[in-house]
């Protein structure tokens, strides 16, 4: 007898059902079959709620390898977006082969919904007003402090990465926190005076009315405070987050005599779409993780 499809979630691939408006299931059409899940070592997501310093409960998810050993200390990899009202953690299937690859290689993958990205309403989204990045970083730091209080998560080997707003958060974290050994920042806004007004002024007001906020949230202004190893990625034809963000941050880091890396992707816009460039970028990320988090020769 054919098994009834399980509801899709972190532990089960998507299923397709025909339902009535009240949720009654009329017909079960099937569930995705992924033979590789039984053929290869993987891991599993664990959904968490983590208290921030003020008691707010952060939704988070942790991916552990199949052979997880609590007596071992693992590095932590934190992919993030963290933009306003844009959660990344939910009880849904994640078929990422990259996540499973990292787990197989001994890396804990950790994701966090900061409160301003929780989709819990304006009460929480509004806490980023006039200070984009500040509350978000505090929440990420609190979640990491909770995680690395466990002996199996190594506080000295934490990496963060993201693209667009996630790139902003990555570079902001490495210039406003000591918690990160590695950051790979893609196409970020590194000073909100260089992004479009329809988005920026919705959250930051204007530079004239909020000069302290613009200065406080600037990665460029904090270049001299860089901590950890920063890698900057950007498509040279980006027509969303203009390339000048990365160029000005590069200049500020050079002026501050800071070591960092830069990789440009010609003919790419806000996303890197060419398969050859995406493969190049993935190899770059893996080399950096091996060198800075796993302590392996990246040659």
PDB file of C-alpha atoms in Angstrom:
ATOM      1  CA  UNK A   1       0.000   0.000   0.000  1.00  0.00           C
ATOM      2  CA  UNK A   2       1.332   3.412  -0.981  1.00  0.00           C
ATOM      3  CA  UNK A   3       2.283   5.601   1.964  1.00  0.00           C
ATOM      4  CA  UNK A   4       0.300   8.756   2.577  1.00  0.00           C
ATOM      5  CA  UNK A   5       2.473  11.844   1.929  1.00  0.00           C
ATOM      6  CA  UNK A   6       3.774  13.578   5.018  1.00  0.00           C
ATOM      7  CA  UNK A   7       3.279  17.336   5.376  1.00  0.00           C
ATOM      8  CA  UNK A   8       6.302  19.195   4.054  1.00  0.00           C
ATOM      9  CA  UNK A   9       8.680  20.486   6.711  1.00  0.00           C
ATOM     10  CA  UNK A  10      12.291  20.464   7.801  1.00  0.00           C
ATOM     11  CA  UNK A  11      12.282  16.648   7.926  1.00  0.00           C
ATOM     12  CA  UNK A  12      10.235  15.856   4.806  1.00  0.00           C
ATOM     13  CA  UNK A  13      10.351  17.064   1.176  1.00  0.00           C
ATOM     14  CA  UNK A  14       7.408  18.949  -0.361  1.00  0.00           C
ATOM     15  CA  UNK A  15       4.086  17.163  -0.809  1.00  0.00           C
ATOM     16  CA  UNK A  16       1.204  18.229  -3.050  1.00  0.00           C
ATOM     17  CA  UNK A  17      -2.393  18.089  -1.855  1.00  0.00           C
ATOM     18  CA  UNK A  18      -5.748  19.345  -3.047  1.00  0.00           C
ATOM     19  CA  UNK A  19      -7.590  20.896  -0.083  1.00  0.00           C
ATOM     20  CA  UNK A  20     -10.877  22.597   0.657  1.00  0.00           C
ATOM     21  CA  UNK A  21     -10.913  26.123   1.998  1.00  0.00           C
ATOM     22  CA  UNK A  22     -11.229  24.792   5.547  1.00  0.00           C
ATOM     23  CA  UNK A  23      -8.084  22.672   5.131  1.00  0.00           C
ATOM     24  CA  UNK A  24      -9.814  19.324   4.570  1.00  0.00           C
ATOM     25  CA  UNK A  25      -7.660  17.170   2.291  1.00  0.00           C
ATOM     26  CA  UNK A  26      -9.557  16.125  -0.852  1.00  0.00           C
ATOM     27  CA  UNK A  27      -6.729  14.364  -2.620  1.00  0.00           C
ATOM     28  CA  UNK A  28      -3.102  13.611  -1.949  1.00  0.00           C
ATOM     29  CA  UNK A  29      -1.161  13.879  -5.204  1.00  0.00           C
ATOM     30  CA  UNK A  30       2.200  12.756  -3.924  1.00  0.00           C
ATOM     31  CA  UNK A  31       5.470  13.683  -2.292  1.00  0.00           C
ATOM     32  CA  UNK A  32       8.884  14.468  -3.742  1.00  0.00           C
ATOM     33  CA  UNK A  33      11.154  11.454  -3.890  1.00  0.00           C
ATOM     34  CA  UNK A  34      14.849  12.197  -3.304  1.00  0.00           C
ATOM     35  CA  UNK A  35      16.803   8.915  -3.472  1.00  0.00           C
ATOM     36  CA  UNK A  36      20.086  10.687  -2.647  1.00  0.00           C
ATOM     37  CA  UNK A  37      18.813  11.303   0.894  1.00  0.00           C
ATOM     38  CA  UNK A  38      19.246   7.612   1.654  1.00  0.00           C
ATOM     39  CA  UNK A  39      22.375   7.181  -0.476  1.00  0.00           C
ATOM     40  CA  UNK A  40      24.540   9.892   1.055  1.00  0.00           C
ATOM     41  CA  UNK A  41      25.298  11.113   4.559  1.00  0.00           C
ATOM     42  CA  UNK A  42      23.381  14.263   5.272  1.00  0.00           C
ATOM     43  CA  UNK A  43      22.191  15.711   8.541  1.00  0.00           C
ATOM     44  CA  UNK A  44      19.072  17.382   9.835  1.00  0.00           C
ATOM     45  CA  UNK A  45      17.700  20.761  10.832  1.00  0.00           C
ATOM     46  CA  UNK A  46      16.683  21.456  14.406  1.00  0.00           C
ATOM     47  CA  UNK A  47      14.263  24.325  14.950  1.00  0.00           C
ATOM     48  CA  UNK A  48      15.071  26.442  18.006  1.00  0.00           C
ATOM     49  CA  UNK A  49      13.861  29.439  19.969  1.00  0.00           C
ATOM     50  CA  UNK A  50      16.690  31.384  21.562  1.00  0.00           C
ATOM     51  CA  UNK A  51      16.244  34.185  24.107  1.00  0.00           C
ATOM     52  CA  UNK A  52      17.894  37.492  23.261  1.00  0.00           C
ATOM     53  CA  UNK A  53      19.350  39.695  25.995  1.00  0.00           C
ATOM     54  CA  UNK A  54      15.953  41.338  26.581  1.00  0.00           C
ATOM     55  CA  UNK A  55      14.056  38.034  26.627  1.00  0.00           C
ATOM     56  CA  UNK A  56      12.745  38.239  23.056  1.00  0.00           C
ATOM     57  CA  UNK A  57      12.603  34.741  21.526  1.00  0.00           C
ATOM     58  CA  UNK A  58      14.526  34.453  18.270  1.00  0.00           C
ATOM     59  CA  UNK A  59      13.493  31.747  15.819  1.00  0.00           C
ATOM     60  CA  UNK A  60      16.594  29.847  14.713  1.00  0.00           C
ATOM     61  CA  UNK A  61      17.606  26.627  12.983  1.00  0.00           C
ATOM     62  CA  UNK A  62      20.713  24.487  13.365  1.00  0.00           C
ATOM     63  CA  UNK A  63      21.924  21.895  10.865  1.00  0.00           C
ATOM     64  CA  UNK A  64      24.081  19.166  12.378  1.00  0.00           C
ATOM     65  CA  UNK A  65      25.931  16.360  10.584  1.00  0.00           C
ATOM     66  CA  UNK A  66      24.650  12.793  10.824  1.00  0.00           C
ATOM     67  CA  UNK A  67      27.683  11.811  12.865  1.00  0.00           C
ATOM     68  CA  UNK A  68      27.420  14.780  15.242  1.00  0.00           C
ATOM     69  CA  UNK A  69      29.611  14.235  18.300  1.00  0.00           C
ATOM     70  CA  UNK A  70      28.888  16.469  21.337  1.00  0.00           C
ATOM     71  CA  UNK A  71      32.429  15.841  22.568  1.00  0.00           C
ATOM     72  CA  UNK A  72      33.831  17.589  19.491  1.00  0.00           C
ATOM     73  CA  UNK A  73      34.084  21.355  18.868  1.00  0.00           C
ATOM     74  CA  UNK A  74      32.640  22.405  15.488  1.00  0.00           C
ATOM     75  CA  UNK A  75      33.023  25.681  13.579  1.00  0.00           C
ATOM     76  CA  UNK A  76      29.825  27.602  12.856  1.00  0.00           C
ATOM     77  CA  UNK A  77      28.674  28.969   9.492  1.00  0.00           C
ATOM     78  CA  UNK A  78      25.932  31.618   9.616  1.00  0.00           C
ATOM     79  CA  UNK A  79      24.204  32.457   6.318  1.00  0.00           C
ATOM     80  CA  UNK A  80      22.010  35.531   6.755  1.00  0.00           C
ATOM     81  CA  UNK A  81      19.815  38.033   5.000  1.00  0.00           C
ATOM     82  CA  UNK A  82      18.165  39.767   7.989  1.00  0.00           C
ATOM     83  CA  UNK A  83      16.433  42.437   5.922  1.00  0.00           C
ATOM     84  CA  UNK A  84      13.249  44.034   7.304  1.00  0.00           C
ATOM     85  CA  UNK A  85      10.294  41.609   7.347  1.00  0.00           C
ATOM     86  CA  UNK A  86      12.317  38.936   5.508  1.00  0.00           C
ATOM     87  CA  UNK A  87      12.611  35.788   7.649  1.00  0.00           C
ATOM     88  CA  UNK A  88      14.875  32.951   6.572  1.00  0.00           C
ATOM     89  CA  UNK A  89      13.931  30.353   9.210  1.00  0.00           C
ATOM     90  CA  UNK A  90      10.683  28.400   8.962  1.00  0.00           C
ATOM     91  CA  UNK A  91       9.462  24.824   9.175  1.00  0.00           C
ATOM     92  CA  UNK A  92      10.004  24.061   5.488  1.00  0.00           C
ATOM     93  CA  UNK A  93      12.076  21.674   3.435  1.00  0.00           C
ATOM     94  CA  UNK A  94      15.589  22.827   2.548  1.00  0.00           C
ATOM     95  CA  UNK A  95      17.178  20.693  -0.135  1.00  0.00           C
ATOM     96  CA  UNK A  96      20.452  22.611  -0.235  1.00  0.00           C
ATOM     97  CA  UNK A  97      23.304  20.303  -1.214  1.00  0.00           C
ATOM     98  CA  UNK A  98      25.752  23.018  -0.040  1.00  0.00           C
ATOM     99  CA  UNK A  99      24.348  22.892   3.504  1.00  0.00           C
ATOM    100  CA  UNK A 100      24.711  19.116   3.577  1.00  0.00           C
ATOM    101  CA  UNK A 101      28.207  19.306   2.124  1.00  0.00           C
ATOM    102  CA  UNK A 102      29.322  21.676   4.883  1.00  0.00           C
ATOM    103  CA  UNK A 103      27.814  19.426   7.531  1.00  0.00           C
ATOM    104  CA  UNK A 104      29.609  16.405   6.083  1.00  0.00           C
ATOM    105  CA  UNK A 105      32.851  18.359   6.354  1.00  0.00           C
ATOM    106  CA  UNK A 106      32.293  19.139  10.021  1.00  0.00           C
ATOM    107  CA  UNK A 107      30.622  22.582   9.964  1.00  0.00           C
ATOM    108  CA  UNK A 108      27.477  23.542  11.887  1.00  0.00           C
ATOM    109  CA  UNK A 109      25.129  25.643   9.735  1.00  0.00           C
ATOM    110  CA  UNK A 110      23.142  28.123  11.821  1.00  0.00           C
ATOM    111  CA  UNK A 111      20.357  30.466  10.704  1.00  0.00           C
ATOM    112  CA  UNK A 112      18.540  33.100  12.750  1.00  0.00           C
ATOM    113  CA  UNK A 113      15.472  35.257  12.248  1.00  0.00           C
ATOM    114  CA  UNK A 114      16.437  38.553  13.839  1.00  0.00           C
ATOM    115  CA  UNK A 115      13.400  40.279  15.322  1.00  0.00           C
ATOM    116  CA  UNK A 116      13.139  42.857  12.530  1.00  0.00           C
ATOM    117  CA  UNK A 117      12.972  39.974  10.021  1.00  0.00           C
ATOM    118  CA  UNK A 118      10.608  37.845  12.091  1.00  0.00           C
ATOM    119  CA  UNK A 119       7.386  38.789  10.273  1.00  0.00           C
ATOM    120  CA  UNK A 120       5.763  39.245  13.680  1.00  0.00           C
ATOM    121  CA  UNK A 121       4.473  42.718  12.967  1.00  0.00           C
ATOM    122  CA  UNK A 122       5.441  46.371  12.934  1.00  0.00           C
ATOM    123  CA  UNK A 123       6.262  46.346  16.663  1.00  0.00           C
ATOM    124  CA  UNK A 124       9.399  44.363  15.841  1.00  0.00           C
ATOM    125  CA  UNK A 125      10.111  45.432  12.255  1.00  0.00           C
ATOM    126  CA  UNK A 126      10.097  49.028  13.467  1.00  0.00           C
ATOM    127  CA  UNK A 127      13.067  48.417  15.745  1.00  0.00           C
ATOM    128  CA  UNK A 128      15.387  48.823  12.751  1.00  0.00           C
ATOM    129  CA  UNK A 129      14.039  52.335  12.061  1.00  0.00           C
ATOM    130  CA  UNK A 130      16.852  54.881  11.683  1.00  0.00           C
ATOM    131  CA  UNK A 131      19.478  52.247  12.581  1.00  0.00           C
ATOM    132  CA  UNK A 132      19.596  49.512   9.924  1.00  0.00           C
ATOM    133  CA  UNK A 133      21.896  46.732  11.066  1.00  0.00           C
ATOM    134  CA  UNK A 134      22.222  47.696  14.724  1.00  0.00           C
ATOM    135  CA  UNK A 135      19.380  45.664  16.258  1.00  0.00           C
ATOM    136  CA  UNK A 136      19.950  42.908  13.716  1.00  0.00           C
ATOM    137  CA  UNK A 137      23.583  42.468  14.755  1.00  0.00           C
ATOM    138  CA  UNK A 138      22.667  42.496  18.462  1.00  0.00           C
ATOM    139  CA  UNK A 139      20.219  39.641  17.835  1.00  0.00           C
ATOM    140  CA  UNK A 140      22.768  37.644  15.823  1.00  0.00           C
ATOM    141  CA  UNK A 141      25.353  38.115  18.586  1.00  0.00           C
ATOM    142  CA  UNK A 142      22.856  36.950  21.220  1.00  0.00           C
ATOM    143  CA  UNK A 143      21.958  33.844  19.211  1.00  0.00           C
ATOM    144  CA  UNK A 144      25.640  33.027  18.703  1.00  0.00           C
ATOM    145  CA  UNK A 145      26.378  33.548  22.397  1.00  0.00           C
ATOM    146  CA  UNK A 146      23.664  31.002  23.210  1.00  0.00           C
ATOM    147  CA  UNK A 147      24.980  28.532  20.630  1.00  0.00           C
ATOM    148  CA  UNK A 148      28.656  28.835  21.545  1.00  0.00           C
ATOM    149  CA  UNK A 149      27.868  28.418  25.240  1.00  0.00           C
ATOM    150  CA  UNK A 150      27.654  24.746  24.234  1.00  0.00           C
ATOM    151  CA  UNK A 151      31.125  23.177  24.186  1.00  0.00           C
ATOM    152  CA  UNK A 152      30.464  21.596  20.755  1.00  0.00           C
ATOM    153  CA  UNK A 153      30.156  25.030  19.016  1.00  0.00           C
ATOM    154  CA  UNK A 154      33.499  26.848  18.776  1.00  0.00           C
ATOM    155  CA  UNK A 155      33.191  30.576  19.480  1.00  0.00           C
ATOM    156  CA  UNK A 156      36.626  31.166  17.941  1.00  0.00           C
ATOM    157  CA  UNK A 157      35.572  29.741  14.564  1.00  0.00           C
ATOM    158  CA  UNK A 158      32.394  31.511  13.478  1.00  0.00           C
ATOM    159  CA  UNK A 159      31.806  32.639   9.895  1.00  0.00           C
ATOM    160  CA  UNK A 160      29.014  34.761   8.449  1.00  0.00           C
ATOM    161  CA  UNK A 161      27.895  35.297   4.869  1.00  0.00           C
ATOM    162  CA  UNK A 162      25.135  36.952   2.898  1.00  0.00           C
ATOM    163  CA  UNK A 163      24.216  38.743  -0.295  1.00  0.00           C
ATOM    164  CA  UNK A 164      22.575  42.149  -0.756  1.00  0.00           C
ATOM    165  CA  UNK A 165      21.165  43.023   2.715  1.00  0.00           C
ATOM    166  CA  UNK A 166      22.967  39.909   3.898  1.00  0.00           C
ATOM    167  CA  UNK A 167      26.188  41.312   2.442  1.00  0.00           C
ATOM    168  CA  UNK A 168      25.546  44.529   4.330  1.00  0.00           C
ATOM    169  CA  UNK A 169      25.035  42.582   7.547  1.00  0.00           C
ATOM    170  CA  UNK A 170      28.177  40.518   6.972  1.00  0.00           C
ATOM    171  CA  UNK A 171      30.442  43.532   6.508  1.00  0.00           C
ATOM    172  CA  UNK A 172      28.659  45.399   9.316  1.00  0.00           C
ATOM    173  CA  UNK A 173      29.237  42.434  11.628  1.00  0.00           C
ATOM    174  CA  UNK A 174      32.962  42.304  10.882  1.00  0.00           C
ATOM    175  CA  UNK A 175      33.344  46.032  11.560  1.00  0.00           C
ATOM    176  CA  UNK A 176      31.062  46.254  14.599  1.00  0.00           C
ATOM    177  CA  UNK A 177      31.648  42.939  16.406  1.00  0.00           C
ATOM    178  CA  UNK A 178      34.479  40.659  17.539  1.00  0.00           C
ATOM    179  CA  UNK A 179      32.387  37.499  17.227  1.00  0.00           C
ATOM    180  CA  UNK A 180      33.315  36.536  13.658  1.00  0.00           C
ATOM    181  CA  UNK A 181      36.519  34.996  12.323  1.00  0.00           C
ATOM    182  CA  UNK A 182      35.362  35.121   8.695  1.00  0.00           C
ATOM    183  CA  UNK A 183      32.869  37.100   6.643  1.00  0.00           C
ATOM    184  CA  UNK A 184      32.023  36.706   2.950  1.00  0.00           C
ATOM    185  CA  UNK A 185      29.962  39.739   1.932  1.00  0.00           C
ATOM    186  CA  UNK A 186      28.254  39.900  -1.444  1.00  0.00           C
ATOM    187  CA  UNK A 187      26.887  43.061  -3.071  1.00  0.00           C
ATOM    188  CA  UNK A 188      26.162  44.884   0.169  1.00  0.00           C
ATOM    189  CA  UNK A 189      25.168  48.479   0.902  1.00  0.00           C
ATOM    190  CA  UNK A 190      28.116  49.773   2.908  1.00  0.00           C
ATOM    191  CA  UNK A 191      26.747  53.259   3.489  1.00  0.00           C
ATOM    192  CA  UNK A 192      23.014  53.937   3.229  1.00  0.00           C
ATOM    193  CA  UNK A 193      23.671  57.284   1.541  1.00  0.00           C
ATOM    194  CA  UNK A 194      24.499  55.205  -1.555  1.00  0.00           C
ATOM    195  CA  UNK A 195      21.243  53.283  -1.895  1.00  0.00           C
ATOM    196  CA  UNK A 196      17.943  54.253  -3.495  1.00  0.00           C
ATOM    197  CA  UNK A 197      15.722  56.615  -1.548  1.00  0.00           C
ATOM    198  CA  UNK A 198      12.454  54.664  -1.893  1.00  0.00           C
ATOM    199  CA  UNK A 199      13.907  51.857   0.240  1.00  0.00           C
ATOM    200  CA  UNK A 200      16.430  53.684   2.373  1.00  0.00           C
ATOM    201  CA  UNK A 201      14.291  56.581   3.554  1.00  0.00           C
ATOM    202  CA  UNK A 202      11.455  54.203   4.469  1.00  0.00           C
ATOM    203  CA  UNK A 203      13.728  52.798   7.183  1.00  0.00           C
ATOM    204  CA  UNK A 204      16.409  55.447   7.732  1.00  0.00           C
ATOM    205  CA  UNK A 205      14.614  58.746   7.109  1.00  0.00           C
ATOM    206  CA  UNK A 206      16.885  61.216   5.281  1.00  0.00           C
ATOM    207  CA  UNK A 207      20.572  61.949   5.913  1.00  0.00           C
ATOM    208  CA  UNK A 208      19.576  65.487   6.883  1.00  0.00           C
ATOM    209  CA  UNK A 209      17.066  64.332   9.514  1.00  0.00           C
ATOM    210  CA  UNK A 210      19.055  61.296  10.731  1.00  0.00           C
ATOM    211  CA  UNK A 211      22.773  62.102  10.350  1.00  0.00           C
ATOM    212  CA  UNK A 212      23.739  60.126  13.456  1.00  0.00           C
ATOM    213  CA  UNK A 213      21.911  57.058  12.172  1.00  0.00           C
ATOM    214  CA  UNK A 214      23.613  57.153   8.790  1.00  0.00           C
ATOM    215  CA  UNK A 215      27.016  57.457  10.422  1.00  0.00           C
ATOM    216  CA  UNK A 216      26.286  54.767  12.993  1.00  0.00           C
ATOM    217  CA  UNK A 217      25.196  52.253  10.344  1.00  0.00           C
ATOM    218  CA  UNK A 218      28.020  52.928   7.882  1.00  0.00           C
ATOM    219  CA  UNK A 219      30.455  50.076   7.274  1.00  0.00           C
ATOM    220  CA  UNK A 220      32.764  52.477   5.435  1.00  0.00           C
ATOM    221  CA  UNK A 221      32.982  54.810   8.430  1.00  0.00           C
ATOM    222  CA  UNK A 222      33.945  51.846  10.633  1.00  0.00           C
ATOM    223  CA  UNK A 223      36.557  50.338   8.294  1.00  0.00           C
ATOM    224  CA  UNK A 224      39.335  50.855  10.836  1.00  0.00           C
ATOM    225  CA  UNK A 225      37.460  48.576  13.257  1.00  0.00           C
ATOM    226  CA  UNK A 226      37.561  45.545  10.958  1.00  0.00           C
ATOM    227  CA  UNK A 227      37.943  42.304  12.930  1.00  0.00           C
ATOM    228  CA  UNK A 228      38.266  38.887  11.318  1.00  0.00           C
ATOM    229  CA  UNK A 229      38.923  38.080   7.666  1.00  0.00           C
ATOM    230  CA  UNK A 230      36.606  39.871   5.220  1.00  0.00           C
ATOM    231  CA  UNK A 231      36.050  38.827   1.603  1.00  0.00           C
ATOM    232  CA  UNK A 232      34.077  41.220  -0.612  1.00  0.00           C
ATOM    233  CA  UNK A 233      32.208  39.974  -3.701  1.00  0.00           C
ATOM    234  CA  UNK A 234      30.364  42.115  -6.252  1.00  0.00           C
ATOM    235  CA  UNK A 235      29.080  41.994  -9.812  1.00  0.00           C
ATOM    236  CA  UNK A 236      30.562  44.920 -11.742  1.00  0.00           C
ATOM    237  CA  UNK A 237      27.276  45.635 -13.587  1.00  0.00           C
ATOM    238  CA  UNK A 238      25.103  45.640 -10.441  1.00  0.00           C
ATOM    239  CA  UNK A 239      22.219  48.047 -11.062  1.00  0.00           C
ATOM    240  CA  UNK A 240      20.589  47.516  -7.671  1.00  0.00           C
ATOM    241  CA  UNK A 241      23.370  47.916  -5.104  1.00  0.00           C
ATOM    242  CA  UNK A 242      25.801  50.064  -7.033  1.00  0.00           C
ATOM    243  CA  UNK A 243      29.402  48.879  -7.320  1.00  0.00           C
ATOM    244  CA  UNK A 244      30.560  52.162  -5.735  1.00  0.00           C
ATOM    245  CA  UNK A 245      29.609  50.651  -2.345  1.00  0.00           C
ATOM    246  CA  UNK A 246      32.363  48.069  -2.632  1.00  0.00           C
ATOM    247  CA  UNK A 247      34.869  50.475  -4.217  1.00  0.00           C
ATOM    248  CA  UNK A 248      34.450  53.004  -1.425  1.00  0.00           C
ATOM    249  CA  UNK A 249      34.740  50.300   1.241  1.00  0.00           C
ATOM    250  CA  UNK A 250      37.890  48.960  -0.432  1.00  0.00           C
ATOM    251  CA  UNK A 251      39.386  52.452  -0.335  1.00  0.00           C
ATOM    252  CA  UNK A 252      38.452  52.923   3.322  1.00  0.00           C
ATOM    253  CA  UNK A 253      39.973  49.554   4.267  1.00  0.00           C
ATOM    254  CA  UNK A 254      43.174  50.413   2.410  1.00  0.00           C
ATOM    255  CA  UNK A 255      43.348  53.781   4.144  1.00  0.00           C
ATOM    256  CA  UNK A 256      42.951  51.951   7.461  1.00  0.00           C
ATOM    257  CA  UNK A 257      45.739  49.511   6.477  1.00  0.00           C
ATOM    258  CA  UNK A 258      43.442  46.497   6.826  1.00  0.00           C
ATOM    259  CA  UNK A 259      43.917  43.132   5.140  1.00  0.00           C
ATOM    260  CA  UNK A 260      40.942  41.800   3.177  1.00  0.00           C
ATOM    261  CA  UNK A 261      40.098  40.080  -0.101  1.00  0.00           C
ATOM    262  CA  UNK A 262      38.103  41.258  -3.121  1.00  0.00           C
ATOM    263  CA  UNK A 263      36.583  39.235  -5.965  1.00  0.00           C
ATOM    264  CA  UNK A 264      34.719  40.888  -8.841  1.00  0.00           C
ATOM    265  CA  UNK A 265      32.332  39.208 -11.242  1.00  0.00           C
ATOM    266  CA  UNK A 266      32.336  41.027 -14.606  1.00  0.00           C
ATOM    267  CA  UNK A 267      29.096  41.074 -16.619  1.00  0.00           C
ATOM    268  CA  UNK A 268      27.117  40.124 -13.495  1.00  0.00           C
ATOM    269  CA  UNK A 269      24.444  42.376 -12.063  1.00  0.00           C
ATOM    270  CA  UNK A 270      22.968  42.073  -8.565  1.00  0.00           C
ATOM    271  CA  UNK A 271      23.106  38.304  -8.792  1.00  0.00           C
ATOM    272  CA  UNK A 272      25.891  36.148 -10.154  1.00  0.00           C
ATOM    273  CA  UNK A 273      24.103  34.052 -12.744  1.00  0.00           C
ATOM    274  CA  UNK A 274      26.702  32.530 -15.062  1.00  0.00           C
ATOM    275  CA  UNK A 275      27.315  28.883 -14.072  1.00  0.00           C
ATOM    276  CA  UNK A 276      31.085  29.304 -14.436  1.00  0.00           C
ATOM    277  CA  UNK A 277      31.091  32.327 -12.124  1.00  0.00           C
ATOM    278  CA  UNK A 278      28.807  30.665  -9.587  1.00  0.00           C
ATOM    279  CA  UNK A 279      31.103  27.648  -9.485  1.00  0.00           C
ATOM    280  CA  UNK A 280      34.102  29.974  -9.105  1.00  0.00           C
ATOM    281  CA  UNK A 281      32.374  31.744  -6.215  1.00  0.00           C
ATOM    282  CA  UNK A 282      31.483  28.473  -4.494  1.00  0.00           C
ATOM    283  CA  UNK A 283      35.094  27.270  -4.709  1.00  0.00           C
ATOM    284  CA  UNK A 284      36.240  30.606  -3.266  1.00  0.00           C
ATOM    285  CA  UNK A 285      33.826  30.232  -0.350  1.00  0.00           C
ATOM    286  CA  UNK A 286      34.958  26.677   0.356  1.00  0.00           C
ATOM    287  CA  UNK A 287      38.639  27.661   0.295  1.00  0.00           C
ATOM    288  CA  UNK A 288      37.927  30.438   2.790  1.00  0.00           C
ATOM    289  CA  UNK A 289      35.960  28.141   5.110  1.00  0.00           C
ATOM    290  CA  UNK A 290      38.720  25.533   4.990  1.00  0.00           C
ATOM    291  CA  UNK A 291      41.430  28.074   5.743  1.00  0.00           C
ATOM    292  CA  UNK A 292      39.745  30.278   8.352  1.00  0.00           C
ATOM    293  CA  UNK A 293      37.284  27.921  10.076  1.00  0.00           C
ATOM    294  CA  UNK A 294      38.598  24.403   9.566  1.00  0.00           C
ATOM    295  CA  UNK A 295      42.285  25.256   9.789  1.00  0.00           C
ATOM    296  CA  UNK A 296      43.085  23.319   6.634  1.00  0.00           C
ATOM    297  CA  UNK A 297      45.456  24.123   3.789  1.00  0.00           C
ATOM    298  CA  UNK A 298      43.366  25.938   1.199  1.00  0.00           C
ATOM    299  CA  UNK A 299      45.859  25.301  -1.598  1.00  0.00           C
TER     300      UNK A 299
END
